[in-house]
Short mmCIF file of C-alpha atoms in Angstrom, two decimals:
data_model
loop_
_atom_site.label_atom_id
_atom_site.label_comp_id
_atom_site.label_asym_id
_atom_site.label_seq_id
_atom_site.Cartn_x
_atom_site.Cartn_y
_atom_site.Cartn_z
CA UNK T 21 -53.37 52.62 78.69
CA UNK T 22 -56.58 54.06 77.09
CA UNK T 23 -60.21 53.75 76.57
CA UNK T 24 -60.67 51.13 73.72
CA UNK T 25 -56.85 50.14 74.12
CA UNK T 26 -55.17 47.28 75.97
CA UNK T 27 -51.66 48.39 75.98
CA UNK T 28 -50.40 49.44 79.53
CA UNK T 29 -46.64 50.76 79.85
CA UNK T 30 -44.76 51.24 82.96
CA UNK T 31 -41.33 53.22 83.01
CA UNK T 32 -38.65 54.03 85.61
CA UNK T 33 -38.16 50.55 86.85
CA UNK T 34 -35.26 48.28 87.94
CA UNK T 35 -34.07 45.16 86.42
CA UNK T 36 -36.59 42.99 88.46
CA UNK T 37 -39.76 41.22 87.84
CA UNK T 38 -43.14 43.15 88.37
CA UNK T 39 -46.86 42.31 88.24
CA UNK T 40 -49.30 44.71 86.71
CA UNK T 41 -53.10 44.27 87.72
CA UNK T 42 -56.02 46.34 86.20
CA UNK T 43 -58.69 47.02 88.61
CA UNK T 44 -62.25 48.47 87.80
CA UNK T 45 -64.70 49.49 90.80
CA UNK T 46 -62.24 48.02 93.19
CA UNK T 47 -62.21 44.47 91.67
CA UNK T 48 -59.22 42.94 89.57
CA UNK T 49 -59.98 42.67 85.91
CA UNK T 50 -56.74 41.20 84.73
CA UNK T 51 -52.93 41.03 85.33
CA UNK T 52 -49.64 40.56 83.66
CA UNK T 53 -46.18 39.68 84.81
CA UNK T 54 -42.68 40.72 83.20
CA UNK T 55 -39.39 42.48 83.36
CA UNK T 56 -38.49 45.88 81.86
CA UNK T 57 -36.36 46.40 79.04
CA UNK T 58 -32.90 48.11 78.97
CA UNK T 59 -34.72 51.65 79.43
CA UNK T 60 -36.57 50.50 82.61
CA UNK T 61 -40.03 50.40 80.72
CA UNK T 62 -42.19 47.40 80.95
CA UNK T 63 -45.21 47.15 78.29
CA UNK T 64 -47.96 44.84 78.44
CA UNK T 65 -49.90 43.86 75.02
CA UNK T 66 -47.65 46.33 72.95
CA UNK T 67 -45.77 43.74 70.71
CA UNK T 68 -42.33 45.21 71.65
CA UNK T 69 -42.12 42.85 74.51
CA UNK T 70 -43.39 39.50 74.97
CA UNK T 71 -45.58 40.14 77.91
CA UNK T 72 -49.42 39.40 77.57
CA UNK T 73 -52.34 39.86 79.96
CA UNK T 74 -53.10 36.57 81.52
CA UNK T 75 -56.60 35.21 80.85
CA UNK T 76 -58.50 38.38 80.02
CA UNK T 77 -57.18 41.10 77.66
CA UNK T 78 -59.05 44.15 78.91
CA UNK T 79 -60.58 47.35 77.44
CA UNK T 80 -58.99 49.67 79.53
CA UNK T 81 -61.55 52.68 80.13
CA UNK T 82 -61.22 56.14 82.16
CA UNK T 83 -61.47 55.52 85.90
CA UNK T 84 -59.59 52.25 85.95
CA UNK T 85 -56.72 51.65 88.20
CA UNK T 86 -53.36 50.11 87.33
CA UNK T 87 -51.78 48.71 90.13
CA UNK T 88 -47.83 47.61 90.14
CA UNK T 89 -46.10 45.15 92.80
CA UNK T 90 -42.79 43.63 92.80
CA UNK T 91 -39.25 44.97 92.53
CA UNK T 92 -39.47 46.28 95.91
CA UNK T 93 -42.73 48.13 95.15
CA UNK T 94 -45.74 47.31 97.61
CA UNK T 95 -48.44 48.78 95.71
CA UNK T 96 -48.06 51.86 93.28
CA UNK T 97 -51.02 52.68 91.22
CA UNK T 98 -52.38 55.23 88.72
CA UNK T 99 -55.97 56.20 87.59
CA UNK T 100 -56.54 55.95 83.64
CA UNK T 101 -57.07 59.53 82.44
CA UNK T 102 -59.40 60.61 79.51
CA UNK T 103 -57.20 61.02 76.56
CA UNK T 104 -57.13 59.80 73.13
CA UNK T 105 -55.44 59.73 69.60
CA UNK T 106 -57.89 60.64 66.88
CA UNK T 107 -56.18 61.28 63.67
CA UNK T 108 -53.16 59.65 61.84
CA UNK T 109 -49.87 61.64 61.19
CA UNK T 110 -51.08 64.36 58.24
CA UNK T 111 -48.37 66.18 56.48
CA UNK T 112 -48.16 69.95 55.14
CA UNK T 113 -47.46 70.58 51.45
CA UNK T 114 -43.67 69.86 51.59
CA UNK T 115 -44.09 67.05 53.80
CA UNK T 116 -41.13 68.72 56.07
CA UNK T 117 -43.84 68.98 59.06
CA UNK T 118 -46.67 66.73 60.22
CA UNK T 119 -49.34 66.95 62.88
CA UNK T 120 -51.28 64.64 65.10
CA UNK T 121 -54.71 65.34 66.84
CA UNK T 122 -56.58 63.83 69.76
CA UNK T 123 -58.76 64.84 72.58
CA UNK T 124 -58.12 65.37 76.42
CA UNK T 125 -60.48 64.98 79.38
CA UNK T 126 -61.47 68.00 81.61
CA UNK T 127 -59.55 66.80 84.72
CA UNK T 128 -56.26 66.29 82.61
CA UNK T 129 -53.70 69.03 82.58
CA UNK T 130 -51.73 69.59 79.26
CA UNK T 131 -48.64 70.29 81.24
CA UNK T 132 -48.80 66.48 82.07
CA UNK T 133 -49.21 65.23 78.61
CA UNK T 134 -46.50 64.23 75.94
CA UNK T 135 -46.94 62.69 72.47
CA UNK T 136 -44.48 60.39 71.12
CA UNK T 137 -44.35 59.45 67.34
CA UNK T 138 -41.99 56.42 66.52
CA UNK T 139 -41.55 54.05 63.39
CA UNK T 140 -41.66 50.31 65.12
CA UNK T 141 -38.86 49.16 62.80
CA UNK T 142 -36.38 52.17 62.97
CA UNK T 143 -34.82 54.43 65.33
CA UNK T 144 -36.69 57.48 64.09
CA UNK T 145 -39.01 58.92 66.80
CA UNK T 146 -40.58 62.47 67.60
CA UNK T 147 -41.71 64.00 70.80
CA UNK T 148 -43.73 66.77 71.77
CA UNK T 149 -45.12 68.32 75.08
CA UNK T 150 -46.52 71.85 76.16
CA UNK T 151 -43.02 72.40 78.01
CA UNK T 152 -40.57 71.34 75.34
CA UNK T 153 -37.72 73.51 74.66
CA UNK T 154 -37.51 72.22 71.16
CA UNK T 155 -39.17 74.80 68.97
CA UNK T 156 -39.51 72.38 66.06
CA UNK T 157 -42.04 69.94 67.76
CA UNK T 158 -44.96 71.50 69.77
CA UNK T 159 -48.06 70.51 71.64
CA UNK T 160 -51.21 72.97 71.88
CA UNK T 161 -54.74 72.65 73.31
CA UNK T 162 -57.84 74.22 71.93
CA UNK T 163 -60.85 73.52 74.03
CA UNK T 164 -60.82 69.60 74.33
CA UNK T 165 -58.74 69.10 71.29
CA UNK T 166 -54.84 68.82 71.65
CA UNK T 167 -52.52 69.02 68.39
CA UNK T 168 -49.00 68.08 68.32
CA UNK T 169 -46.82 69.54 65.32
CA UNK T 170 -43.50 68.06 64.31
CA UNK T 171 -40.64 68.76 61.79
CA UNK T 172 -39.06 65.89 60.00
CA UNK T 173 -36.18 65.29 57.24
CA UNK T 174 -37.67 61.81 56.77
CA UNK T 175 -38.92 61.50 53.14
CA UNK T 176 -42.76 61.31 53.23
CA UNK T 177 -45.16 61.35 55.99
CA UNK T 178 -44.90 58.64 58.54
CA UNK T 179 -48.30 57.08 58.13
CA UNK T 180 -46.80 53.58 59.32
CA UNK T 181 -45.85 55.00 62.59
CA UNK T 182 -47.04 54.41 66.00
CA UNK T 183 -48.70 57.37 67.96
CA UNK T 184 -48.63 57.48 71.61
CA UNK T 185 -50.15 59.98 73.92
CA UNK T 186 -49.22 59.56 77.29
CA UNK T 187 -50.38 61.00 80.63
CA UNK T 188 -47.57 61.45 83.26
CA UNK T 189 -48.68 60.59 87.01
CA UNK T 190 -46.85 61.23 90.22
CA UNK T 191 -46.43 57.56 90.37
CA UNK T 192 -44.05 55.41 88.04
CA UNK T 193 -47.07 54.58 85.75
CA UNK T 194 -47.22 55.99 82.46
CA UNK T 195 -50.93 56.07 80.63
CA UNK T 196 -50.05 54.99 77.26
CA UNK T 197 -52.32 55.22 74.53
CA UNK T 198 -51.57 53.70 71.13
CA UNK T 199 -52.81 54.02 67.65
CA UNK T 200 -52.33 50.59 66.58
CA UNK T 201 -53.46 47.01 66.55
CA UNK T 202 -53.35 43.64 65.11
CA UNK T 203 -53.44 43.33 61.05
CA UNK T 204 -57.07 42.73 61.33
CA UNK T 205 -57.66 45.95 63.28
CA UNK T 206 -59.66 44.23 66.09
CA UNK T 207 -60.50 45.96 69.37
CA UNK T 208 -59.09 46.90 71.88
CA UNK T 209 -57.41 49.51 69.83
CA UNK T 210 -59.28 52.90 69.44
CA UNK T 211 -60.94 54.23 66.26
CA UNK T 212 -57.70 55.23 64.47
CA UNK T 213 -56.33 51.52 64.12
CA UNK T 214 -56.94 51.28 60.59
CA UNK T 215 -54.67 54.32 60.08
CA UNK T 216 -51.84 52.42 61.18
CA UNK T 217 -50.98 50.60 57.82
CA UNK T 218 -48.39 51.53 55.28
CA UNK T 219 -45.22 50.46 53.22
CA UNK T 220 -42.34 48.68 54.92
CA UNK T 221 -42.12 45.71 57.39
CA UNK T 222 -45.15 43.88 58.95
CA UNK T 223 -46.90 45.58 61.66
CA UNK T 224 -46.41 43.91 64.82
CA UNK T 225 -49.41 42.03 66.27
CA UNK T 226 -48.65 42.66 70.05
CA UNK T 227 -50.38 39.88 72.19
CA UNK T 228 -53.10 37.74 70.55
CA UNK T 229 -56.22 38.93 71.39
CA UNK T 230 -57.97 36.59 73.93
CA UNK T 231 -61.77 36.02 73.87
CA UNK T 232 -63.12 38.23 76.39
CA UNK T 233 -64.75 36.49 79.57
CA UNK T 234 -67.62 38.49 81.16
CA UNK T 235 -70.68 38.82 82.52
CA UNK T 236 -72.75 40.99 80.23
CA UNK T 237 -76.12 40.94 81.63
CA UNK T 238 -78.03 40.25 84.77
CA UNK T 239 -81.78 40.48 84.75
CA UNK T 240 -83.68 41.58 86.57
CA UNK T 241 -80.71 43.72 88.37
CA UNK T 242 -83.04 43.83 91.43
CA UNK T 243 -85.63 41.47 93.08
CA UNK T 244 -88.08 43.70 94.88
CA UNK T 245 -91.83 43.97 95.79
CA UNK T 246 -92.61 44.56 92.09
CA UNK T 247 -91.06 41.41 90.81
CA UNK T 248 -91.21 38.96 93.52
CA UNK T 249 -91.63 35.99 91.36
CA UNK T 250 -89.05 36.66 89.00
CA UNK T 251 -86.43 34.17 87.87
CA UNK T 252 -82.89 35.18 87.38
CA UNK T 253 -80.99 35.18 84.45
CA UNK T 254 -76.88 35.53 84.05
CA UNK T 255 -75.41 35.78 80.57
CA UNK T 256 -72.32 36.63 79.06
CA UNK T 257 -69.30 35.68 76.53
CA UNK T 258 -66.34 33.17 76.96
CA UNK T 259 -63.47 31.73 74.93
CA UNK T 260 -60.86 29.18 74.80
CA UNK T 261 -60.70 25.40 73.66
CA UNK T 262 -63.96 23.82 75.12
CA UNK T 263 -64.84 26.29 77.44
CA UNK T 264 -67.13 25.84 80.58
CA UNK T 265 -68.64 28.62 82.80
CA UNK T 266 -69.90 27.89 86.21
CA UNK T 267 -72.43 30.54 87.93
CA UNK T 268 -72.67 30.69 91.62
CA UNK T 269 -75.31 32.88 93.72
CA UNK T 270 -74.46 33.77 97.42
CA UNK T 271 -75.68 36.04 99.92
CA UNK T 272 -72.66 35.20 102.37
CA UNK T 273 -74.37 32.60 104.24
CA UNK T 274 -74.89 28.96 103.10
CA UNK T 275 -75.79 27.43 100.79
CA UNK T 276 -74.46 28.72 97.55
CA UNK T 277 -76.54 27.87 94.65
CA UNK T 278 -74.37 26.84 91.56
CA UNK T 279 -75.29 26.31 88.02
CA UNK T 280 -73.48 25.24 84.75
CA UNK T 281 -74.00 27.54 82.09
CA UNK T 282 -75.40 26.66 78.80
CA UNK T 283 -73.33 27.66 75.73
CA UNK T 284 -75.38 29.19 72.93
CA UNK T 285 -74.20 28.00 69.29
CA UNK T 286 -70.96 25.96 68.85
CA UNK T 287 -67.99 25.96 71.46
CA UNK T 288 -65.04 27.74 69.90
CA UNK T 289 -62.20 25.61 68.80
CA UNK T 290 -59.43 28.60 68.79
CA UNK T 291 -58.75 31.04 71.81
CA UNK T 292 -59.43 34.23 69.62
CA UNK T 293 -63.22 33.27 69.21
CA UNK T 294 -65.91 34.07 71.51
CA UNK T 295 -69.16 32.11 72.54
CA UNK T 296 -72.09 33.33 74.54
CA UNK T 297 -73.33 31.54 77.71
CA UNK T 298 -76.43 31.78 79.75
CA UNK T 299 -77.67 30.41 82.97
CA UNK T 300 -81.12 30.79 84.73
CA UNK T 301 -82.01 30.58 88.33
CA UNK T 302 -85.85 29.95 89.26
CA UNK T 303 -87.67 31.98 91.62
CA UNK T 304 -88.12 28.95 93.85
CA UNK T 305 -84.25 28.30 94.05
CA UNK T 306 -83.98 32.18 95.11
CA UNK T 307 -86.06 32.09 98.11
CA UNK T 308 -83.01 30.76 100.28
CA UNK T 309 -81.25 34.05 99.28
CA UNK T 310 -81.58 37.50 100.58
CA UNK T 311 -80.10 41.00 100.68
CA UNK T 312 -76.98 41.41 98.51
CA UNK T 313 -76.43 38.58 96.25
CA UNK T 314 -73.16 38.06 94.63
CA UNK T 315 -72.96 36.50 91.05
CA UNK T 316 -69.95 34.74 90.24
CA UNK T 317 -68.93 33.44 86.80
CA UNK T 318 -65.94 31.45 86.88
CA UNK T 319 -64.68 30.35 83.46
CA UNK T 320 -62.45 27.26 82.50
CA UNK T 321 -59.85 26.57 81.16
CA UNK T 322 -58.09 29.82 81.91
CA UNK T 323 -54.52 29.84 82.80
CA UNK T 324 -54.50 31.32 86.48
CA UNK T 325 -58.19 31.11 86.53
CA UNK T 326 -60.67 34.11 85.70
CA UNK T 327 -63.79 35.32 87.49
CA UNK T 328 -66.46 37.86 87.10
CA UNK T 329 -68.76 39.21 89.61
CA UNK T 330 -72.06 41.21 89.88
CA UNK T 331 -74.30 42.26 92.62
CA UNK T 332 -78.24 41.79 92.76
CA UNK T 333 -80.05 43.19 95.56
CA UNK T 334 -83.11 41.20 96.79
CA UNK T 335 -85.39 43.02 99.12
CA UNK T 336 -89.31 42.76 100.06
CA UNK T 337 -89.26 45.71 102.62
CA UNK T 338 -90.48 48.70 101.38
CA UNK T 339 -88.73 52.08 102.91
CA UNK T 340 -90.28 54.54 105.07
CA UNK T 341 -91.18 58.08 104.45
CA UNK T 342 -88.30 60.73 104.29
CA UNK T 343 -87.72 63.38 106.74
CA UNK T 344 -88.36 66.90 105.53
CA UNK T 345 -86.61 69.86 107.71
CA UNK T 346 -88.40 72.03 108.20
CA UNK T 347 -91.51 69.97 108.01
CA UNK T 348 -93.81 72.49 106.02
CA UNK T 349 -95.20 75.65 107.43
CA UNK T 350 -94.77 78.99 107.06
CA UNK T 351 -91.88 81.28 106.29
CA UNK T 352 -91.16 84.99 105.73
CA UNK T 353 -88.73 85.57 102.85
CA UNK T 354 -87.45 82.25 102.15
CA UNK T 355 -86.70 78.78 103.38
CA UNK T 356 -83.70 76.33 102.86
CA UNK T 357 -85.41 72.78 102.65
CA UNK T 358 -83.34 69.70 103.34
CA UNK T 359 -84.37 65.89 103.31
CA UNK T 360 -83.02 62.71 104.73
CA UNK T 361 -83.88 58.85 104.19
CA UNK T 362 -82.44 55.38 104.60
CA UNK T 363 -78.80 54.66 103.80
CA UNK T 364 -78.07 53.57 100.29
CA UNK T 365 -81.50 54.66 98.89
CA UNK T 366 -82.49 57.96 97.38
CA UNK T 367 -85.21 60.49 97.40
CA UNK T 368 -87.40 61.55 94.62
CA UNK T 369 -89.31 64.96 95.01
CA UNK T 370 -91.05 67.70 92.88
CA UNK T 371 -92.58 70.93 93.48
CA UNK T 372 -94.77 70.83 90.61
CA UNK T 373 -97.49 68.12 91.70
CA UNK T 374 -97.89 64.87 90.41
CA UNK T 375 -96.21 61.42 91.50
CA UNK T 376 -92.49 62.18 92.40
CA UNK T 377 -91.86 58.38 91.46
CA UNK T 378 -92.62 59.17 87.76
CA UNK T 379 -91.62 62.98 87.33
CA UNK T 380 -89.54 63.62 90.34
CA UNK T 381 -85.85 65.14 90.74
CA UNK T 382 -83.35 63.13 92.75
CA UNK T 383 -82.41 64.97 96.01
CA UNK T 384 -78.98 65.85 96.41
CA UNK T 385 -78.87 68.64 98.73
CA UNK T 386 -80.72 71.77 100.42
CA UNK T 387 -82.89 73.95 98.34
CA UNK T 388 -84.61 77.22 98.50
CA UNK T 389 -88.23 77.84 98.33
CA UNK T 390 -89.26 81.60 97.98
CA UNK T 391 -92.91 81.19 97.67
CA UNK T 392 -96.11 79.13 98.39
CA UNK T 393 -95.11 75.49 97.51
CA UNK T 394 -96.45 72.09 97.60
CA UNK T 395 -93.62 69.70 98.13
CA UNK T 396 -94.02 65.81 97.13
CA UNK T 397 -91.46 63.14 98.20
CA UNK T 398 -90.97 59.54 98.03
CA UNK T 399 -88.16 57.40 99.15
CA UNK T 400 -86.63 54.54 96.97
CA UNK T 401 -84.27 52.20 98.45
CA UNK T 402 -81.27 50.46 96.75
CA UNK T 403 -83.55 47.68 95.43
CA UNK T 404 -85.88 49.89 94.02
CA UNK T 405 -88.71 49.61 96.32
CA UNK T 406 -90.61 52.60 96.66
CA UNK T 407 -92.10 53.93 100.04
CA UNK T 408 -95.31 56.06 100.90
CA UNK T 409 -95.58 59.45 99.22
CA UNK T 410 -95.55 62.56 101.45
CA UNK T 411 -96.96 66.12 100.88
CA UNK T 412 -95.66 69.04 102.66
CA UNK T 413 -97.20 72.61 102.22
CA UNK T 414 -95.04 75.63 102.69
CA UNK T 415 -96.88 78.86 102.92
CA UNK T 416 -95.10 82.42 102.47
CA UNK T 417 -96.27 85.04 105.23
CA UNK T 418 -97.58 88.26 104.08
CA UNK T 419 -95.62 91.27 105.43
CA UNK T 420 -97.64 92.80 108.11
CA UNK T 421 -99.43 96.32 107.08
CA UNK T 422 -98.63 99.60 109.18
CA UNK T 423 -99.64 99.80 112.66
CA UNK T 424 -100.46 96.20 112.84
CA UNK T 425 -98.39 95.80 116.05
CA UNK T 426 -96.92 92.20 115.14
CA UNK T 427 -93.13 92.29 116.10
CA UNK T 428 -90.68 91.12 113.52
CA UNK T 429 -89.93 87.20 113.70
CA UNK T 430 -93.18 86.34 116.18
CA UNK T 431 -95.90 84.05 115.12
CA UNK T 432 -96.20 80.61 113.50
CA UNK T 433 -93.04 81.09 111.42
CA UNK T 434 -90.68 80.84 114.39
CA UNK T 435 -88.28 78.05 113.46
CA UNK T 436 -85.97 75.68 115.58
CA UNK T 437 -83.98 78.67 117.31
CA UNK T 438 -87.43 79.85 118.89
CA UNK T 439 -87.41 76.40 120.69
CA UNK T 440 -89.83 74.42 118.64
CA UNK T 441 -89.22 70.50 118.65
CA UNK T 442 -87.88 69.31 115.33
CA UNK T 443 -87.94 65.86 113.59
CA UNK T 444 -84.80 63.82 114.01
CA UNK T 445 -82.75 62.30 111.46
CA UNK T 446 -82.66 58.71 110.98
CA UNK T 447 -80.16 56.66 112.99
CA UNK T 448 -77.54 54.45 111.32
CA UNK T 449 -77.79 50.90 111.47
CA UNK T 450 -74.75 48.81 112.90
CA UNK T 451 -74.17 45.13 112.79
CA UNK T 452 -76.80 42.92 114.44
CA UNK T 453 -75.78 40.11 116.36
CA UNK T 454 -77.48 36.69 116.38
CA UNK T 455 -78.61 35.04 119.66
CA UNK T 456 -76.75 32.32 121.52
CA UNK T 457 -77.66 28.65 120.50
CA UNK T 458 -80.20 27.12 123.18
CA UNK T 459 -82.48 28.84 125.82
CA UNK T 460 -84.47 31.93 124.89
CA UNK T 461 -84.41 32.91 121.34
CA UNK T 462 -82.87 36.37 121.30
CA UNK T 463 -81.06 38.69 118.81
CA UNK T 464 -79.43 41.97 119.34
CA UNK T 465 -79.97 45.21 117.35
CA UNK T 466 -77.29 48.06 117.32
CA UNK T 467 -77.19 51.39 115.81
CA UNK T 468 -75.65 54.89 115.75
CA UNK T 469 -77.39 57.96 116.81
CA UNK T 470 -78.24 60.50 114.07
CA UNK T 471 -75.89 63.49 113.77
CA UNK T 472 -78.64 65.92 115.40
CA UNK T 473 -78.73 63.70 118.45
CA UNK T 474 -80.38 66.65 120.53
CA UNK T 475 -83.51 66.21 118.61
CA UNK T 476 -83.99 62.29 120.07
CA UNK T 477 -85.90 63.43 122.89
CA UNK T 478 -88.24 60.54 123.19
CA UNK T 479 -86.11 57.63 122.45
CA UNK T 480 -85.91 54.79 119.52
CA UNK T 481 -88.28 52.26 118.25
CA UNK T 482 -86.59 48.97 117.04
CA UNK T 483 -88.48 46.69 114.74
CA UNK T 484 -87.59 43.11 113.62
CA UNK T 485 -88.38 42.15 110.02
CA UNK T 486 -88.57 38.37 109.84
CA UNK T 487 -87.62 36.76 106.54
CA UNK T 488 -90.15 34.61 104.75
CA UNK T 489 -88.61 32.88 101.61
CA UNK T 490 -90.47 34.12 98.46
CA UNK T 491 -92.60 36.67 100.51
CA UNK T 492 -92.58 40.00 101.77
CA UNK T 493 -91.06 40.02 105.38
CA UNK T 494 -93.11 40.04 108.39
CA UNK T 495 -92.77 43.26 110.27
CA UNK T 496 -93.06 42.60 113.99
CA UNK T 497 -94.26 45.17 116.57
CA UNK T 498 -91.59 47.74 117.61
CA UNK T 499 -89.60 47.80 120.93
CA UNK T 500 -89.12 51.11 122.30
CA UNK T 501 -86.24 52.39 124.39
CA UNK T 502 -84.62 55.48 125.81
CA UNK T 503 -82.69 58.26 123.88
CA UNK T 504 -79.28 57.30 125.39
CA UNK T 505 -79.58 53.52 124.08
CA UNK T 506 -77.35 52.24 121.03
CA UNK T 507 -78.37 48.49 121.02
CA UNK T 508 -81.30 46.34 122.64
CA UNK T 509 -81.65 42.56 123.05
CA UNK T 510 -84.91 41.35 121.49
CA UNK T 511 -86.87 38.08 122.27
CA UNK T 512 -88.23 36.71 118.96
CA UNK T 513 -89.52 33.62 117.59
CA UNK T 514 -87.25 31.15 115.93
CA UNK T 515 -86.21 32.28 112.30
CA UNK T 516 -83.91 34.68 110.44
CA UNK T 517 -84.32 38.62 110.96
CA UNK T 518 -83.18 42.11 109.95
CA UNK T 519 -83.73 45.26 112.07
CA UNK T 520 -84.51 48.77 111.58
CA UNK T 521 -84.65 51.57 113.98
CA UNK T 522 -86.13 55.18 113.94
CA UNK T 523 -85.65 58.12 116.22
CA UNK T 524 -88.26 60.02 118.07
CA UNK T 525 -89.02 63.58 119.35
CA UNK T 526 -91.99 65.59 120.41
CA UNK T 527 -92.33 66.85 116.49
CA UNK T 528 -92.43 63.29 115.12
CA UNK T 529 -90.56 60.26 113.99
CA UNK T 530 -87.39 59.97 111.74
CA UNK T 531 -87.58 57.60 108.91
CA UNK T 532 -86.64 53.95 109.62
CA UNK T 533 -83.03 53.41 109.11
CA UNK T 534 -81.36 51.15 106.56
CA UNK T 535 -81.79 47.17 107.36
CA UNK T 536 -79.25 45.38 109.45
CA UNK T 537 -77.34 42.58 108.49
CA UNK T 538 -79.24 39.24 108.51
CA UNK T 539 -79.31 37.38 112.02
CA UNK T 540 -80.84 34.29 113.60
CA UNK T 541 -83.17 34.04 116.61
CA UNK T 542 -81.86 31.14 118.43
#
């Protein structure tokens, strides 16, 4: 399996039936079922065996996971490594040796790679790896480029051969990279596809290339305070005879909004043909949805079914300000500065002035300040909403002159060790709970204290965000509770809500936490 290849080979198997599933980002992309050959190898989409991907022929990319089940295996898997074949076999002057080259990802060790060259219709094959005892065939690495050198008594360079670079893994799976494809040279094979031609028998096609069935674009990628009235358009490709695509939108609570996609152009009359589809949902239809919206495209007719999913975030609540620690002030030599904000968001900052949302750097960890500095920062949540910008000034103290009488470490620069209160980090929001039907309308907010819990001296503020279709959420007056509390039941007007929590100390308040799940006051 490789970037721009759809071939997957699994070795060391028993004479049983197995299922191979390709996953990307934790979601299944395609699967295939088959039995291994006499050597214990099961190949998918390779031509040597009649086993094809069901529904979708994937283009395998680095980071994909290939899972194996069946034959007594519960779930074995391997991650696709970044390895490619970049040249056809090239012979020397006397044609008694030839080389093949390729590239290797930084995370892959040459000791775990072997290269195989074989003729599809003959018994001839050559193998090379970095640990081989056969001095005639070698594998070497120069930077990120590997070179396999082979000797041969065959008359001529094997230009019609298949080249496979394989990355061995601790599992039974073997990542296999083929230079080859069907006679037209269509994807998903790599750029050296055209080199797999030559005299002799016809080149095997492997499995027919099925049309891709995928969501290619969702616009906008999030619905926030910047585009509250936007329509949502989902588009992609499909295939098959008289295909249809149904697109569903759901935030996990009823109702689900469904739409039959429109096909752009003439529907295909053969499996290998692709056709574009599009579905548009109006802003008025989206008012009943909130939070993480799952976009699902279901294709038909597909053996075994085929679905693609994307996620769109809808959020009309701006995040709070980030916490800066230390919160500005003076220092003597240098100071390490850290920041914290809402879960799932990011903090943009700069030390040069200007708008951090336009020319800021994403905060990834503590940084040092060694001179007078003006820090500008803003928080951006996962949906793209920006919070208020903050500015913190850091001033370096000038060392006292001789006879000043100022003891080391005294004065305004004393930090938390000197007993100064510190601003706490934000709590982590937990699952909120809807109230019981009938009676007083309530809902319960829950949270986990921040890691620096000792800084929560004054307690917590809990605020409810009343969700309003098509408009920004209404922020209700916060309710305050003690420093040991981790939940509170709030009486609310009838409606749907999310909660946020912040911690408080004598030095100030933390940022508001991320927003809770959606609950109903009833």
